[in-house]
Amino acid sequence: MTDRLCLVVEDSPMMRQLLVFALARIKSLKVVEADDGVDALRKLTTARFDLIITDINMPVLDGLKLVKKIRSDEVHKDVPIMIVTTEGSAEDRQRALTLGANAYITKPIQAPQVIAKVKELLKLP
Amino acid sequence: MDRKRQSKGTNSRPPESGVRADLVEKRRMLLETYFENGRQIAGELVSELEAARRRIAELENENARQRMQLKSDSAIRELITKIESLETEREELESRTDAVVLRAQSESERAAAIEQELSNLASLYVAALQLHSSFDPREVVATLGQLLLQFLGAGAYVIYAADRDKLVAVLSEGLAQDLVKSCSIDQGFVGQAVRSAQPFVVREDGTNDPLVVVPLRVGDQLVGVVAVFQLLEQKPSLSPFDLELLQMVSSQGAMALAAARLAAALPGGIPDAIMGIQRT
């Protein structure tokens, strides 16, 4: 199976590391890390990603603005986006999904839940 | 002619001829009766023979039918036996399938439990690793804050640093600034938790006190206190894993903070301290 490429955008090193740990459980998935939205946009120009996982509350460029930018990007406009955030209200969830996010998971995360959602978005067995 | 002759003869001897005629007549009648009876008997015999033949044919038909019936009954019996055997086999297979399904379910649950445990261990490992990744007290406190928010799901908390008999609030989240105050070590619910020998204390009543208080101790020395006032909207209550996490915060958080404070207090920084160790 061809390797899939995932971009993890998270300003908290601790959370980023936990996500990378969880995603390492999925074979054939390679992970690239970004510190914030701006770093993510930079990394999006270097490769074609199959999945983007992003936090919402980040300095400089937050997750929702990042989703908006990705959806207007020619290369990545159809790439599945998963939000992982502490914002748990229904309004926040709706806003993210309306902007074009495909999945919304709240923190604290459970690795099995993240893995299942990633597999679903990438249509992995 | 003979009769005429015989008649003539009888005429010559009338009494004898009359008797003979009678006898002839009687013989004729007797013969006629005899043959008539024989014909009747023969007819009856023929009828009976025909009836017997018909009966034989009927019996042969009946016999054939009975044989067919017997054959059919035997086939049915064989089919019934086969059905019973298949039913038994089906029941055995169903029982085996149920056992396999149960085993698969149990294995699946076990795999899920292992995945969950792995996830919990990864969280503890990452949290401990991050806590010990810096000697800068501000970074350690920030990491503690991230741990409380992202891993525990604490929506409102205060991290205090111990300064002699006082607790100085050094970082807070989700609370109005005027509520975040420094306090005495033996004051209120926080003071009770500090005085207890427990690694953390969870409030069970409905007061405005913190939900959880975690004294950060290295040995007997109090380094700081973590007080969680509220969990995030999506986090209804503390899970068993959260209690493990609080235990880890109590020990590793305390050590990370104490190490960072010591490192910061060293006049020449860490290299001088290490050189000092080498000289001794």
Short mmCIF file of C-alpha atoms in Angstrom, two decimals:
data_model
loop_
_atom_site.label_atom_id
_atom_site.label_comp_id
_atom_site.label_asym_id
_atom_site.label_seq_id
_atom_site.Cartn_x
_atom_site.Cartn_y
_atom_site.Cartn_z
CA MET A 1 0.00 0.00 0.00
CA THR A 2 1.26 3.50 -0.84
CA ASP A 3 2.29 5.61 2.13
CA ARG A 4 -0.12 8.36 3.10
CA LEU A 5 1.11 11.72 4.30
CA CYS A 6 -0.46 13.51 7.24
CA LEU A 7 0.21 17.04 8.48
CA VAL A 8 -0.27 17.60 12.23
CA VAL A 9 -0.70 21.27 13.13
CA GLU A 10 -0.50 21.85 16.88
CA ASP A 11 1.26 24.55 18.90
CA SER A 12 1.52 22.48 22.10
CA PRO A 13 4.59 20.22 21.80
CA MET A 14 3.04 17.84 24.33
CA MET A 15 -0.17 17.42 22.37
CA ARG A 16 1.71 17.21 19.09
CA GLN A 17 3.87 14.44 20.44
CA LEU A 18 0.85 12.54 21.71
CA LEU A 19 -0.83 12.81 18.29
CA VAL A 20 2.33 11.59 16.58
CA PHE A 21 2.44 8.66 19.03
CA ALA A 22 -1.17 7.78 18.24
CA LEU A 23 -0.71 8.11 14.47
CA ALA A 24 2.37 5.88 14.60
CA ARG A 25 -0.08 3.03 15.27
CA ILE A 26 -1.30 3.36 11.68
CA LYS A 27 0.98 1.58 9.25
CA SER A 28 1.67 3.32 5.97
CA LEU A 29 1.04 6.76 7.49
CA LYS A 30 3.86 9.28 7.56
CA VAL A 31 3.51 12.36 9.72
CA VAL A 32 4.86 15.89 9.24
CA GLU A 33 4.55 18.30 12.17
CA ALA A 34 3.79 22.02 12.10
CA ASP A 35 3.93 24.42 15.09
CA ASP A 36 1.07 26.67 13.97
CA GLY A 37 -1.03 27.76 11.01
CA VAL A 38 1.72 29.71 9.30
CA ASP A 39 4.16 26.84 9.60
CA ALA A 40 1.43 24.56 8.22
CA LEU A 41 0.91 26.74 5.13
CA ARG A 42 4.65 26.66 4.53
CA LYS A 43 4.74 22.87 4.78
CA LEU A 44 1.71 22.48 2.53
CA THR A 45 3.77 23.92 -0.32
CA THR A 46 6.41 21.22 0.05
CA ALA A 47 4.25 18.11 -0.48
CA ARG A 48 0.83 16.80 -1.35
CA PHE A 49 -0.81 15.73 1.95
CA ASP A 50 -3.57 13.14 2.27
CA LEU A 51 -4.83 14.35 5.64
CA ILE A 52 -4.50 17.45 7.80
CA ILE A 53 -5.06 17.39 11.57
CA THR A 54 -5.19 20.79 13.20
CA ASP A 55 -5.85 22.47 16.52
CA ILE A 56 -8.02 25.62 16.59
CA ASN A 57 -6.41 27.83 19.23
CA MET A 58 -2.97 28.64 17.90
CA PRO A 59 -0.94 31.83 17.73
CA VAL A 60 -0.48 33.81 14.50
CA LEU A 61 -2.92 31.82 12.35
CA ASP A 62 -5.60 29.78 14.08
CA GLY A 63 -7.04 26.47 12.94
CA LEU A 64 -10.28 27.84 11.49
CA LYS A 65 -8.43 30.37 9.32
CA LEU A 66 -6.13 27.57 8.26
CA VAL A 67 -9.11 25.42 7.20
CA LYS A 68 -10.43 28.35 5.13
CA LYS A 69 -7.08 28.78 3.42
CA ILE A 70 -6.71 25.07 2.72
CA ARG A 71 -10.17 24.91 1.13
CA SER A 72 -9.16 27.65 -1.30
CA ASP A 73 -5.83 26.01 -2.09
CA GLU A 74 -5.77 24.31 -5.50
CA VAL A 75 -3.67 21.35 -4.39
CA HIS A 76 -5.25 20.63 -0.99
CA LYS A 77 -8.82 21.87 -1.37
CA ASP A 78 -10.24 18.31 -1.25
CA VAL A 79 -7.96 16.92 1.45
CA PRO A 80 -9.79 15.70 4.57
CA ILE A 81 -9.28 17.94 7.59
CA MET A 82 -9.70 16.80 11.18
CA ILE A 83 -9.99 19.34 14.00
CA VAL A 84 -8.59 18.37 17.41
CA THR A 85 -9.44 21.04 19.95
CA THR A 86 -10.39 21.91 23.52
CA GLU A 87 -13.39 23.88 22.17
CA GLY A 88 -16.26 21.55 22.87
CA SER A 89 -19.37 23.62 22.20
CA ALA A 90 -21.84 22.70 19.47
CA GLU A 91 -21.38 26.15 17.89
CA ASP A 92 -17.61 25.70 17.59
CA ARG A 93 -18.12 22.29 16.03
CA GLN A 94 -20.69 23.63 13.57
CA ARG A 95 -18.48 26.58 12.62
CA ALA A 96 -15.54 24.28 11.86
CA LEU A 97 -17.65 21.85 9.84
CA THR A 98 -19.25 24.70 7.90
CA LEU A 99 -15.83 26.06 7.01
CA GLY A 100 -14.93 22.70 5.51
CA ALA A 101 -13.55 20.47 8.27
CA ASN A 102 -14.46 16.80 7.84
CA ALA A 103 -14.15 15.65 11.46
CA TYR A 104 -14.12 17.28 14.88
CA ILE A 105 -12.58 15.68 17.97
CA THR A 106 -12.37 17.34 21.37
CA LYS A 107 -9.51 17.15 23.85
CA PRO A 108 -8.53 15.33 25.97
CA ILE A 109 -8.12 12.88 23.14
CA GLN A 110 -8.33 9.12 23.25
CA ALA A 111 -5.77 7.65 20.84
CA PRO A 112 -8.10 4.81 19.66
CA GLN A 113 -10.75 7.40 18.77
CA VAL A 114 -8.24 9.46 16.76
CA ILE A 115 -6.91 6.36 15.01
CA ALA A 116 -10.42 5.22 14.08
CA LYS A 117 -11.34 8.62 12.69
CA VAL A 118 -8.11 8.91 10.67
CA LYS A 119 -8.67 5.45 9.19
CA GLU A 120 -12.22 6.43 8.31
CA LEU A 121 -11.13 9.65 6.60
CA LEU A 122 -8.35 7.91 4.68
CA LYS A 123 -10.57 4.87 3.96
CA LEU A 124 -7.97 2.57 5.48
CA PRO A 125 -8.86 -0.97 6.64
CA MET B 1 -84.68 -95.45 -41.90
CA ASP B 2 -83.27 -97.29 -39.00
CA ARG B 3 -85.84 -95.68 -36.79
CA LYS B 4 -88.53 -96.64 -39.13
CA ARG B 5 -87.10 -100.05 -39.11
CA GLN B 6 -86.78 -100.01 -35.41
CA SER B 7 -90.37 -98.69 -35.20
CA LYS B 8 -91.45 -101.50 -37.40
CA GLY B 9 -89.59 -103.90 -35.19
CA THR B 10 -91.22 -102.52 -32.08
CA ASN B 11 -94.50 -102.74 -33.60
CA SER B 12 -93.83 -106.39 -33.97
CA ARG B 13 -92.78 -106.57 -30.33
CA PRO B 14 -94.71 -103.71 -28.72
CA PRO B 15 -93.97 -104.18 -25.01
CA GLU B 16 -90.15 -104.45 -25.50
CA SER B 17 -89.99 -101.57 -27.93
CA GLY B 18 -91.90 -99.30 -25.52
CA VAL B 19 -89.49 -99.99 -22.76
CA ARG B 20 -86.47 -99.39 -24.92
CA ALA B 21 -87.90 -96.13 -26.18
CA ASP B 22 -88.38 -95.06 -22.63
CA LEU B 23 -84.87 -96.00 -21.81
CA VAL B 24 -83.52 -94.23 -24.83
CA GLU B 25 -85.54 -91.21 -23.94
CA LYS B 26 -84.36 -91.37 -20.38
CA ARG B 27 -80.78 -91.85 -21.52
CA ARG B 28 -81.13 -88.92 -23.88
CA MET B 29 -82.60 -86.76 -21.14
CA LEU B 30 -79.98 -87.93 -18.76
CA LEU B 31 -77.27 -87.17 -21.23
CA GLU B 32 -78.82 -83.83 -22.02
CA THR B 33 -79.09 -83.04 -18.31
CA TYR B 34 -75.57 -84.26 -17.83
CA PHE B 35 -74.21 -82.16 -20.62
CA GLU B 36 -76.33 -79.25 -19.57
CA ASN B 37 -74.97 -79.54 -16.07
CA GLY B 38 -71.46 -79.95 -17.42
CA ARG B 39 -71.94 -76.86 -19.58
CA GLN B 40 -73.21 -74.94 -16.59
CA ILE B 41 -70.38 -76.15 -14.39
CA ALA B 42 -67.88 -75.35 -17.14
CA GLY B 43 -69.43 -71.89 -17.49
CA GLU B 44 -69.27 -71.41 -13.77
CA LEU B 45 -65.67 -72.61 -13.73
CA VAL B 46 -64.75 -70.23 -16.50
CA SER B 47 -66.42 -67.39 -14.62
CA GLU B 48 -64.65 -68.34 -11.46
CA LEU B 49 -61.39 -68.62 -13.35
CA GLU B 50 -61.87 -65.18 -14.79
CA ALA B 51 -62.78 -63.83 -11.36
CA ALA B 52 -59.69 -65.53 -9.92
CA ARG B 53 -57.54 -64.02 -12.71
CA ARG B 54 -58.99 -60.61 -12.02
CA ARG B 55 -58.36 -61.07 -8.33
CA ILE B 56 -54.77 -62.19 -9.04
CA ALA B 57 -54.27 -59.11 -11.20
CA GLU B 58 -55.73 -56.94 -8.47
CA LEU B 59 -53.53 -58.57 -5.86
CA GLU B 60 -50.49 -58.17 -8.09
CA ASN B 61 -51.34 -54.50 -8.51
CA GLU B 62 -51.87 -54.14 -4.80
CA ASN B 63 -48.60 -55.93 -4.17
CA ALA B 64 -46.76 -53.62 -6.55
CA ARG B 65 -48.38 -50.63 -4.92
CA GLN B 66 -47.45 -51.90 -1.48
CA ARG B 67 -43.89 -52.47 -2.62
CA MET B 68 -43.73 -48.94 -4.00
CA GLN B 69 -45.20 -47.64 -0.76
CA LEU B 70 -42.63 -49.60 1.21
CA LYS B 71 -39.87 -48.25 -0.97
CA SER B 72 -41.19 -44.75 -0.55
CA ASP B 73 -41.53 -45.20 3.23
CA SER B 74 -37.97 -46.43 3.40
CA ALA B 75 -36.78 -43.41 1.39
CA ILE B 76 -38.72 -41.14 3.73
CA ARG B 77 -37.21 -42.86 6.74
CA GLU B 78 -33.76 -42.38 5.24
CA LEU B 79 -34.54 -38.73 4.57
CA ILE B 80 -35.78 -38.24 8.12
CA THR B 81 -32.61 -39.83 9.47
CA LYS B 82 -30.56 -37.58 7.18
CA ILE B 83 -32.52 -34.52 8.31
CA GLU B 84 -31.97 -35.45 11.96
CA SER B 85 -28.28 -35.92 11.34
CA LEU B 86 -28.11 -32.58 9.51
CA GLU B 87 -30.04 -30.90 12.32
CA THR B 88 -27.53 -32.24 14.85
CA GLU B 89 -24.69 -31.06 12.65
CA ARG B 90 -26.33 -27.64 12.28
CA GLU B 91 -26.72 -27.35 16.06
CA GLU B 92 -23.08 -28.29 16.55
CA LEU B 93 -22.01 -25.75 13.94
CA GLU B 94 -24.21 -23.08 15.51
CA SER B 95 -22.77 -23.83 18.90
CA ARG B 96 -19.24 -23.65 17.48
CA THR B 97 -20.06 -20.43 15.65
CA ASP B 98 -21.45 -18.91 18.85
CA ALA B 99 -18.28 -19.92 20.67
CA VAL B 100 -16.11 -18.40 17.92
CA VAL B 101 -18.19 -15.20 17.92
CA LEU B 102 -17.88 -14.95 21.70
CA ARG B 103 -14.14 -15.55 21.48
CA ALA B 104 -13.77 -12.97 18.71
CA GLN B 105 -15.77 -10.50 20.77
CA SER B 106 -13.67 -11.17 23.83
CA GLU B 107 -10.47 -10.84 21.79
CA SER B 108 -11.76 -7.64 20.26
CA GLU B 109 -12.59 -6.23 23.70
CA ARG B 110 -9.17 -7.29 24.94
CA ALA B 111 -7.50 -5.64 21.95
CA ALA B 112 -9.50 -2.46 22.58
CA ALA B 113 -8.51 -2.53 26.27
CA ILE B 114 -4.85 -3.00 25.31
CA GLU B 115 -5.09 -0.13 22.80
CA GLN B 116 -6.62 2.05 25.51
CA GLU B 117 -3.92 1.09 27.98
CA LEU B 118 -1.27 1.80 25.36
CA SER B 119 -2.85 5.17 24.73
CA ASN B 120 -2.85 5.92 28.47
CA LEU B 121 0.78 4.88 28.82
CA ALA B 122 1.70 7.02 25.83
CA SER B 123 -0.05 9.99 27.45
CA LEU B 124 1.81 9.43 30.74
CA TYR B 125 5.11 8.99 28.91
CA VAL B 126 4.67 12.11 26.78
CA ALA B 127 3.53 14.16 29.79
CA ALA B 128 6.50 13.06 31.93
CA LEU B 129 8.92 13.58 29.05
CA GLN B 130 7.65 17.10 28.45
CA LEU B 131 7.70 17.98 32.15
CA HIS B 132 11.37 17.04 32.33
CA SER B 133 12.35 18.64 29.03
CA SER B 134 13.29 22.01 30.50
CA PHE B 135 15.11 23.56 33.45
CA ASP B 136 13.31 26.83 32.96
CA PRO B 137 10.71 27.09 35.80
CA ARG B 138 8.38 29.13 33.57
CA GLU B 139 8.49 26.47 30.89
CA VAL B 140 7.87 23.72 33.43
CA VAL B 141 4.86 25.62 34.79
CA ALA B 142 3.59 26.23 31.23
CA THR B 143 3.98 22.52 30.47
CA LEU B 144 2.05 21.68 33.65
CA GLY B 145 -0.70 24.02 32.48
CA GLN B 146 -0.79 22.38 29.03
CA LEU B 147 -0.93 18.99 30.69
CA LEU B 148 -3.91 20.02 32.81
CA LEU B 149 -5.77 21.54 29.86
CA GLN B 150 -4.97 19.12 27.05
CA PHE B 151 -4.54 15.81 28.86
CA LEU B 152 -6.80 16.16 31.91
CA GLY B 153 -9.38 18.44 30.31
CA ALA B 154 -9.19 21.08 33.06
CA GLY B 155 -11.06 24.18 31.92
CA ALA B 156 -10.23 26.25 35.02
CA TYR B 157 -7.16 25.78 37.17
CA VAL B 158 -4.45 27.53 39.18
CA ILE B 159 -0.84 26.46 39.61
CA TYR B 160 0.76 27.70 42.82
CA ALA B 161 4.46 27.75 43.68
CA ALA B 162 5.28 27.20 47.35
CA ASP B 163 7.17 30.07 48.95
CA ARG B 164 7.81 29.20 52.61
CA ASP B 165 4.31 29.21 54.20
CA LYS B 166 2.64 30.84 51.21
CA LEU B 167 1.29 29.56 47.92
CA VAL B 168 1.93 32.03 45.09
CA ALA B 169 -0.34 31.72 42.06
CA VAL B 170 1.99 31.51 39.04
CA LEU B 171 -0.36 30.38 36.25
CA SER B 172 -4.11 30.20 35.83
CA GLU B 173 -6.65 29.39 33.15
CA GLY B 174 -10.39 29.90 32.87
CA LEU B 175 -10.73 31.98 36.08
CA ALA B 176 -11.25 35.70 36.55
CA GLN B 177 -7.99 37.37 37.58
CA ASP B 178 -9.43 38.63 40.89
CA LEU B 179 -10.22 35.06 41.87
CA VAL B 180 -6.64 33.99 41.37
CA LYS B 181 -4.98 34.91 44.65
CA SER B 182 -1.99 33.76 46.57
CA CYS B 183 -2.90 32.08 49.83
CA SER B 184 -1.52 30.57 52.99
CA ILE B 185 -0.39 26.94 52.97
CA ASP B 186 -2.83 25.96 55.70
CA GLN B 187 -5.81 27.86 54.39
CA GLY B 188 -9.12 26.30 53.28
CA PHE B 189 -9.56 23.25 51.09
CA VAL B 190 -6.10 23.71 49.52
CA GLY B 191 -4.56 23.77 53.01
CA GLN B 192 -6.45 20.58 53.95
CA ALA B 193 -5.15 18.85 50.85
CA VAL B 194 -1.60 19.99 51.56
CA ARG B 195 -1.79 18.72 55.13
CA SER B 196 -3.13 15.35 54.00
CA ALA B 197 -0.64 12.70 53.00
CA GLN B 198 -2.53 12.02 49.76
CA PRO B 199 -0.98 12.67 46.34
CA PHE B 200 -4.23 14.41 45.37
CA VAL B 201 -7.62 15.17 46.87
CA VAL B 202 -10.86 15.16 44.89
CA ARG B 203 -13.73 17.25 46.26
CA GLU B 204 -16.97 15.38 46.50
CA ASP B 205 -19.32 18.05 47.84
CA GLY B 206 -20.85 20.92 45.90
CA THR B 207 -18.92 23.86 47.37
CA ASN B 208 -16.96 26.46 45.42
CA ASP B 209 -13.68 24.88 46.45
CA PRO B 210 -11.42 23.42 43.79
CA LEU B 211 -12.57 20.13 42.27
CA VAL B 212 -9.11 18.60 42.63
CA VAL B 213 -6.05 19.69 44.60
CA VAL B 214 -2.66 18.15 43.86
CA PRO B 215 0.14 19.03 46.27
CA LEU B 216 3.49 18.92 44.43
CA ARG B 217 5.95 17.35 46.85
CA VAL B 218 9.49 16.05 46.62
CA GLY B 219 9.84 13.89 49.71
CA ASP B 220 8.43 16.02 52.54
CA GLN B 221 9.09 19.30 50.84
CA LEU B 222 6.16 21.09 49.23
CA VAL B 223 7.18 22.65 45.90
CA GLY B 224 3.79 23.82 44.71
CA VAL B 225 0.10 23.02 44.38
CA VAL B 226 -2.19 22.46 41.44
CA ALA B 227 -5.85 23.30 41.95
CA VAL B 228 -8.39 22.35 39.30
CA PHE B 229 -11.69 24.24 39.62
CA GLN B 230 -13.58 23.06 36.58
CA LEU B 231 -13.40 20.55 33.77
CA LEU B 232 -14.01 21.34 30.10
CA GLU B 233 -17.59 21.29 28.79
CA GLN B 234 -17.03 17.97 26.99
CA LYS B 235 -15.46 16.34 30.06
CA PRO B 236 -18.23 15.29 32.46
CA SER B 237 -16.09 13.73 35.18
CA LEU B 238 -12.67 12.37 36.05
CA SER B 239 -11.86 8.92 34.70
CA PRO B 240 -9.66 6.29 36.40
CA PHE B 241 -6.90 7.30 33.97
CA ASP B 242 -7.22 10.94 35.08
CA LEU B 243 -6.43 9.82 38.62
CA GLU B 244 -3.27 8.09 37.33
CA LEU B 245 -2.40 11.31 35.53
CA LEU B 246 -2.90 13.32 38.74
CA GLN B 247 -0.64 10.87 40.57
CA MET B 248 2.00 11.44 37.90
CA VAL B 249 1.57 15.23 38.15
CA SER B 250 1.99 14.96 41.91
CA SER B 251 5.35 13.19 41.65
CA GLN B 252 6.88 14.11 38.27
CA GLY B 253 5.45 17.63 38.19
CA ALA B 254 6.92 18.27 41.63
CA MET B 255 10.33 16.93 40.63
CA ALA B 256 10.40 18.88 37.38
CA LEU B 257 9.46 22.09 39.17
CA ALA B 258 11.92 21.51 42.02
CA ALA B 259 14.74 20.72 39.56
CA ALA B 260 13.97 23.82 37.51
CA ARG B 261 13.86 26.03 40.62
CA LEU B 262 17.16 24.61 41.84
CA ALA B 263 18.76 25.05 38.42
CA ALA B 264 17.51 28.62 38.28
CA ALA B 265 18.86 29.27 41.81
CA LEU B 266 22.36 28.08 40.99
CA PRO B 267 24.62 31.13 40.64
CA GLY B 268 26.60 29.88 37.68
CA GLY B 269 23.94 27.70 36.22
CA ILE B 270 24.08 23.95 35.67
CA PRO B 271 27.60 23.54 34.16
CA ASP B 272 29.15 24.99 37.36
CA ALA B 273 27.12 22.62 39.48
CA ILE B 274 28.22 19.64 37.43
CA MET B 275 31.85 20.76 37.62
CA GLY B 276 31.40 21.00 41.38
CA ILE B 277 30.24 17.39 41.48
CA GLN B 278 33.26 16.32 39.43
CA ARG B 279 35.67 18.09 41.81
CA THR B 280 34.27 16.26 44.80
#
